[in-house]
mmCIF file of C-alpha atoms in Angstrom:
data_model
loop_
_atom_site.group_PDB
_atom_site.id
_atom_site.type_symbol
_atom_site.label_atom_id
_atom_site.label_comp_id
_atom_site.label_asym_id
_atom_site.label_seq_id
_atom_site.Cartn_x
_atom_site.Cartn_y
_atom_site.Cartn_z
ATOM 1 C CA UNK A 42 0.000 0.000 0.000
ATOM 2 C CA UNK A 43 1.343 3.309 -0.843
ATOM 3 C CA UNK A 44 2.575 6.026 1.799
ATOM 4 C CA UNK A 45 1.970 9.820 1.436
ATOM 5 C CA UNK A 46 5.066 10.893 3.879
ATOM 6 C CA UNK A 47 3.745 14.189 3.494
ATOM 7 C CA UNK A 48 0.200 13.921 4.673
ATOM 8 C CA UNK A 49 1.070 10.568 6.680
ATOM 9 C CA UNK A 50 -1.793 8.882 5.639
ATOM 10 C CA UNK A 51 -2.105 6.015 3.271
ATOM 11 C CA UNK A 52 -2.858 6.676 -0.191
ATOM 12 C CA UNK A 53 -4.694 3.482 -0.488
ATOM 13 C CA UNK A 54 -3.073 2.561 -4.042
ATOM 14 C CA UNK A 55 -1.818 -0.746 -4.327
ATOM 15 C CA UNK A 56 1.222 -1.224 -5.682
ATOM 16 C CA UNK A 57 2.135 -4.726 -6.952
ATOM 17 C CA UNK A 58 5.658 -6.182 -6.705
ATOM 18 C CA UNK A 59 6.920 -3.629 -4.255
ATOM 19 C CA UNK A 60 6.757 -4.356 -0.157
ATOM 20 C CA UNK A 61 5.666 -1.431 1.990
ATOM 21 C CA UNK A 62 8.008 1.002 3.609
ATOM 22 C CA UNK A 63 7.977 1.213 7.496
ATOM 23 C CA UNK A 64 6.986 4.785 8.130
ATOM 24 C CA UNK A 65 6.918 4.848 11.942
ATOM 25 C CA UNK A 66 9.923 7.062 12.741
ATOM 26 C CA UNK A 67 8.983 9.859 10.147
ATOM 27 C CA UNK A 68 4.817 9.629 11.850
ATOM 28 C CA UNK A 69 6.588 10.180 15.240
ATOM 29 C CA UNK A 70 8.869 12.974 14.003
ATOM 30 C CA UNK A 71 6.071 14.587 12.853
ATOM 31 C CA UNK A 72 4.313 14.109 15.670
ATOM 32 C CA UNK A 73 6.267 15.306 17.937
ATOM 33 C CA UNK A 74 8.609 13.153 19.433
ATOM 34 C CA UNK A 75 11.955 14.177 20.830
ATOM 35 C CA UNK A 76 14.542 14.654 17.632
ATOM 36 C CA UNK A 77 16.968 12.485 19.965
ATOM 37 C CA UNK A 78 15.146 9.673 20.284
ATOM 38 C CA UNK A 79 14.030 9.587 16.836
ATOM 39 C CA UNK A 80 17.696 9.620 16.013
ATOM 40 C CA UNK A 81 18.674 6.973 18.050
ATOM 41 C CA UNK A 82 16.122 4.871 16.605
ATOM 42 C CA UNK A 83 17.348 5.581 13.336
ATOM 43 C CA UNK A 84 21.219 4.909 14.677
ATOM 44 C CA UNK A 85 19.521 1.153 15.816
ATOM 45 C CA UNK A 86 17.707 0.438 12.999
ATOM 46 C CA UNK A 87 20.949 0.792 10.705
ATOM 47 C CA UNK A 88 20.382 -1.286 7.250
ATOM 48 C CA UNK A 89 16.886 -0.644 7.602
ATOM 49 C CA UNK A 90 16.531 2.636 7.136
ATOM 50 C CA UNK A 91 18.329 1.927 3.980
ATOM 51 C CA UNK A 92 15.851 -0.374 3.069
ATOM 52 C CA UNK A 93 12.840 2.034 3.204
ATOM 53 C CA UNK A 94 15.238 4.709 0.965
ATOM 54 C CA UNK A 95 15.760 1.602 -1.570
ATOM 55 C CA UNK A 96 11.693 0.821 -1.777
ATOM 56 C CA UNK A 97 11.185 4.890 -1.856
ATOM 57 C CA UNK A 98 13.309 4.645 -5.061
ATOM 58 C CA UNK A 99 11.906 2.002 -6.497
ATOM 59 C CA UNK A 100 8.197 3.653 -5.979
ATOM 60 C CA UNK A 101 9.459 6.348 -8.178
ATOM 61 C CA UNK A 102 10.796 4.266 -10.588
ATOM 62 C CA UNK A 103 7.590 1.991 -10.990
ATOM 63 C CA UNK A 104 5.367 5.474 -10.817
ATOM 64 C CA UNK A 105 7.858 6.576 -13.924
ATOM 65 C CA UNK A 106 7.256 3.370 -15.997
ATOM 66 C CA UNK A 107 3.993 3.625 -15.521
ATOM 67 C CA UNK A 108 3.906 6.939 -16.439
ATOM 68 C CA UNK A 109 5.581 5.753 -20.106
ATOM 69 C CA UNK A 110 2.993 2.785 -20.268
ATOM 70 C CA UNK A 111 0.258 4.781 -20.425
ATOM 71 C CA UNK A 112 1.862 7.524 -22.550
ATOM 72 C CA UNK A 113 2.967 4.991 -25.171
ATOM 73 C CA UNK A 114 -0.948 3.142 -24.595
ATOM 74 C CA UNK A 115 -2.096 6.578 -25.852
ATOM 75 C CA UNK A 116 0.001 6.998 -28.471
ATOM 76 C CA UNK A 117 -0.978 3.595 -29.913
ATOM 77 C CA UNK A 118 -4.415 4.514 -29.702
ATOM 78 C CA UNK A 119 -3.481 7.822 -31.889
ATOM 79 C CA UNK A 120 -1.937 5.642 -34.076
ATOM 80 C CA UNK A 121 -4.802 3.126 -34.392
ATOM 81 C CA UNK A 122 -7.090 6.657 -35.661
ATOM 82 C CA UNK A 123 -4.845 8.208 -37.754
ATOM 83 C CA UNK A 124 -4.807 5.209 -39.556
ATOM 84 C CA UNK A 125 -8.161 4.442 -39.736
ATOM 85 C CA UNK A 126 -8.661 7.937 -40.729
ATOM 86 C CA UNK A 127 -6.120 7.590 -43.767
ATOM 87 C CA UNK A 128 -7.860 4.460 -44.774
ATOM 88 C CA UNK A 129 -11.324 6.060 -44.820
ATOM 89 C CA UNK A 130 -10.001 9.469 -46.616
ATOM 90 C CA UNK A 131 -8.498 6.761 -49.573
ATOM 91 C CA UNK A 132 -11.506 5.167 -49.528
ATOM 92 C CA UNK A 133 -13.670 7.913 -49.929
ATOM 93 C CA UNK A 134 -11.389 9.272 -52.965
ATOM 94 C CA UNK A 135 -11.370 5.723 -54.710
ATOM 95 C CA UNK A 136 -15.391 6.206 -54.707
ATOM 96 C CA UNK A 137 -15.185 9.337 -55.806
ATOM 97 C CA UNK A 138 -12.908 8.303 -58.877
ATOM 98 C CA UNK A 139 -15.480 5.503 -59.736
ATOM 99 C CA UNK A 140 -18.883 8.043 -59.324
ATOM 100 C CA UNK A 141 -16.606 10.653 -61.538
ATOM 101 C CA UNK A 142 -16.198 7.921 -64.129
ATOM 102 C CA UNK A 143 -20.050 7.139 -64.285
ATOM 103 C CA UNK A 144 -20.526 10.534 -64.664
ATOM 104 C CA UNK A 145 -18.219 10.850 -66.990
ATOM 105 C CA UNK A 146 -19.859 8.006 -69.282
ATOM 106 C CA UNK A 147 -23.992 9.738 -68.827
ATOM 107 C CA UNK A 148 -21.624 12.977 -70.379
ATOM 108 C CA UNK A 149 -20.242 11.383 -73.118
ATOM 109 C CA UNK A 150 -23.648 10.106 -74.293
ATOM 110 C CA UNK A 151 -25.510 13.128 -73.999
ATOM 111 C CA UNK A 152 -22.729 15.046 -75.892
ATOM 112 C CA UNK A 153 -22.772 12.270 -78.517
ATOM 113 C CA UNK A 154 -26.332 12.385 -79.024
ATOM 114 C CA UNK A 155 -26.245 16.471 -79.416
ATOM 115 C CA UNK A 156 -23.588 15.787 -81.825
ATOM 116 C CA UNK A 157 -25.826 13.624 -83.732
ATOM 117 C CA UNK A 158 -28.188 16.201 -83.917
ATOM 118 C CA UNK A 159 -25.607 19.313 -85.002
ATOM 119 C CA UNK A 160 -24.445 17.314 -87.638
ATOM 120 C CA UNK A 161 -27.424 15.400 -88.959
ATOM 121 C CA UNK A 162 -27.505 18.285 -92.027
ATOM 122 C CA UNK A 163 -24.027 17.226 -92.725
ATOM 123 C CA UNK A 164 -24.550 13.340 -92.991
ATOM 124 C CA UNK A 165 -26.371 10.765 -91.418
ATOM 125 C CA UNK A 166 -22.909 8.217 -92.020
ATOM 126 C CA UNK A 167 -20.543 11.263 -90.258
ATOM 127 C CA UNK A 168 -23.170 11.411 -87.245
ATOM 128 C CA UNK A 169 -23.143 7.695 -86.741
ATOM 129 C CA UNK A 170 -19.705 7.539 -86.661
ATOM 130 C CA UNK A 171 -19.074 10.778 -84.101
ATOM 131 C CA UNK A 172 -21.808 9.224 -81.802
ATOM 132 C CA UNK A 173 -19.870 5.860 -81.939
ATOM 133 C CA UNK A 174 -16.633 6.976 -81.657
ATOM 134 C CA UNK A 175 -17.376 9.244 -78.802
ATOM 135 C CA UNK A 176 -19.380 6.168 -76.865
ATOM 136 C CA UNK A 177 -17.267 3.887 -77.558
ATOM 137 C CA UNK A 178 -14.331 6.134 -75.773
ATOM 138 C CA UNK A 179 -16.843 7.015 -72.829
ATOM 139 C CA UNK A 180 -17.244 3.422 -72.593
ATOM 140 C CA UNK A 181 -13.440 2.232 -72.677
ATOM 141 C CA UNK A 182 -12.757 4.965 -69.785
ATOM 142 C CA UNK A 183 -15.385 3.582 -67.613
ATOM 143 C CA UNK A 184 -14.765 0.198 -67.875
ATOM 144 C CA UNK A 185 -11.482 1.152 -66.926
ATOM 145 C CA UNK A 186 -11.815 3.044 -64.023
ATOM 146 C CA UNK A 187 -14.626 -0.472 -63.478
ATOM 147 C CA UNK A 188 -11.674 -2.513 -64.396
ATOM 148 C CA UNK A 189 -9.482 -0.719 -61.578
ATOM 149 C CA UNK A 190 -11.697 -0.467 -59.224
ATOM 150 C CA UNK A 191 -11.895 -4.506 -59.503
ATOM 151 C CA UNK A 192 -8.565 -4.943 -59.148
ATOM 152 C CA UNK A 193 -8.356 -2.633 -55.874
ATOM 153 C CA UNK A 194 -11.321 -4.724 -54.453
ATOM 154 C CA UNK A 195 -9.112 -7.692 -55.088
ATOM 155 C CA UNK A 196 -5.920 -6.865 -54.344
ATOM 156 C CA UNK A 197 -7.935 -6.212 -50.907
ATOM 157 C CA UNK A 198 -9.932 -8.975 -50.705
ATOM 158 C CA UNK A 199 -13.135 -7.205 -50.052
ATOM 159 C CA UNK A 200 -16.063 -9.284 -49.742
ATOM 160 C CA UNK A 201 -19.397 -7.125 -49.407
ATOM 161 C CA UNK A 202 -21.346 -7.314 -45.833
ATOM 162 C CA UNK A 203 -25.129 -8.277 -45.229
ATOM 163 C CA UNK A 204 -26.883 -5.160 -45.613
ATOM 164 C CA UNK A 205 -24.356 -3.687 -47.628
ATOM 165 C CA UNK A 206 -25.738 -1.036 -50.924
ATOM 166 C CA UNK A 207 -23.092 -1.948 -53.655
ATOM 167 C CA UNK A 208 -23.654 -0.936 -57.286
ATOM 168 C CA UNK A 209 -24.873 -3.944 -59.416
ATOM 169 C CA UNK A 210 -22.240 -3.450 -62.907
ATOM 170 C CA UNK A 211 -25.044 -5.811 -65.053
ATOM 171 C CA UNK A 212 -28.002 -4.046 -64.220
ATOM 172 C CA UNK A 213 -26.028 -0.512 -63.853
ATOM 173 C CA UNK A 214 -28.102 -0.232 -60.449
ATOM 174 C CA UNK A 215 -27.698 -0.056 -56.875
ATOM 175 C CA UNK A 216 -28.942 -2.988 -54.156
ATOM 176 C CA UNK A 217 -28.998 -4.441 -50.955
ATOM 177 C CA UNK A 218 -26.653 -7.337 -50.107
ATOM 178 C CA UNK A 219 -29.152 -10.858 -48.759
ATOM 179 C CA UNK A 220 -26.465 -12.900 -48.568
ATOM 180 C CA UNK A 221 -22.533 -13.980 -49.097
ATOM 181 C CA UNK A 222 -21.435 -17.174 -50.298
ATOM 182 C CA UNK A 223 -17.601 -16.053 -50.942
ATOM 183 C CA UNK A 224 -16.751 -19.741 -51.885
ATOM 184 C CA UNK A 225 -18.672 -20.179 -54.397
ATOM 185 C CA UNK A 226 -17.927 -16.407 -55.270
ATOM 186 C CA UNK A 227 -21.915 -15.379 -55.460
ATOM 187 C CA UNK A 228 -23.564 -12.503 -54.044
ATOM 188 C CA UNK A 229 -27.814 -12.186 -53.616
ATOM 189 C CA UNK A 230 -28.949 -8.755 -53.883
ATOM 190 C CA UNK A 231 -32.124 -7.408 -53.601
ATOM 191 C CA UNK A 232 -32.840 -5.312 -57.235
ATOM 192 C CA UNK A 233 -35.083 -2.644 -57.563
ATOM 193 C CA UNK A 234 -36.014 -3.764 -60.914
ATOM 194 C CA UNK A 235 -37.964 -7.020 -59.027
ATOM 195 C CA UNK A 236 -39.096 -5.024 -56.277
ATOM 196 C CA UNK A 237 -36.546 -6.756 -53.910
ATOM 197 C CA UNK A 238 -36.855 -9.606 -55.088
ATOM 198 C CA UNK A 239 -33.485 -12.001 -54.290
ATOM 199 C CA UNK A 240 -31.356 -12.015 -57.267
ATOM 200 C CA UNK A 241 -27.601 -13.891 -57.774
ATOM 201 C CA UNK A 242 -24.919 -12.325 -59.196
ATOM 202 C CA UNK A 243 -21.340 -12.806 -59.738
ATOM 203 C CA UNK A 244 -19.048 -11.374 -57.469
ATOM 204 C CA UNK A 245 -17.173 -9.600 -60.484
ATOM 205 C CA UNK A 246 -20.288 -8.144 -61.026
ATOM 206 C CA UNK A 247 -20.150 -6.487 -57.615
ATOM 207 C CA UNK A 248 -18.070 -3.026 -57.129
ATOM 208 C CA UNK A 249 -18.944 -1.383 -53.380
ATOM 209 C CA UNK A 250 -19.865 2.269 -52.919
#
């Protein structure tokens, strides 16, 4: 039990591993009694009093390393966030890429299809082959960015959770995740399109949000 030697009253903290210092000459010091006798108690005791200043040091020392424990506890802890946070920030920015690439593909085809329209008094043969040429490129990009965003899921191993909203590539929607079965590398979702009905797809088929 720990000692306050300037109060003189027990601090009731235990500390393990350490044995308690005898504190009876400094209580009766401070209490009052004659300065000789205390003295020549010390003088008799001898090695012990030496004792009591070893276990005082070692108090300090075990208050110090605890001191560190907890410091370097915290500092874990930090650690533990900040990575968590940098995992959700790269996260967030690989979404982003894949939304910007969807977007990036409803563009294309609207532009291609006012295209088609501005140059419809030019040619029916040039307007067909703008409008395919400019799909076909907004296509190729987003089934790249798909392509990559595959390969991250992968290289991860992310398997989608119960309850999960993932985009659905094959029926270019969004849907609730029923169930997982990763060995056989299926997925049920619930689609809009059969008003929640369960539906299996292919786990390449799969890209989370």
């Amino acid at each position: 039990m720990e000692f306050d030697d300037e109060k003189l009253a027990p601090t009731y903290r235990l500390i393990w591993g350490i044995p308690g210092r005898s504190n009876a000459l400094n209580i009766a010091q401070r209490l009052g009694l004659d300065p000789a006798v205390v003295a020549a108690a010390r003088e008799r005791l001898g090695s012990a009093e030496g004792v009591n200043h070893t276990i005082g040091n070692i108090e300090v020392l075990k208050r110090i390393t605890e001191a560190d424990e907890a410091a370097a506890a915290e500092l874990e802890q930090e650690k533990a966030r900040l990575t968590a946070e940098a995992d959700r920030i790269r996260r967030e920015m690989e979404n982003a890429a894949v939304q910007q690439s969807r977007q990036a593909l409803q563009t294309a085809i609207r532009i291609a299809k006012a295209t088609r329209s501005q140059v419809r008094q030019a040619g029916q043969q040039a307007a067909n082959a703008a409008e395919k040429a400019a799909a076909d490129a907004a296509v190729k990009a987003a089934a790249d960015a798909e392509r990559a965003a595959f390969e991250r899921q992968k290289a991860e191993n992310w398997i989608p959770k119960r309850g999960e909203i993932v985009y659905v590539i094959n029926h270019k929607t969004n849907a609730e995740v029923l169930n997982v079965r990763p060995e056989k590398q299926v997925v049920t979702v619930a689609l809009p399109s059969l008003r929640g009905l369960p539906a299996s797809v292919k786990l390449a088929n799969i890209r989370r949000l």
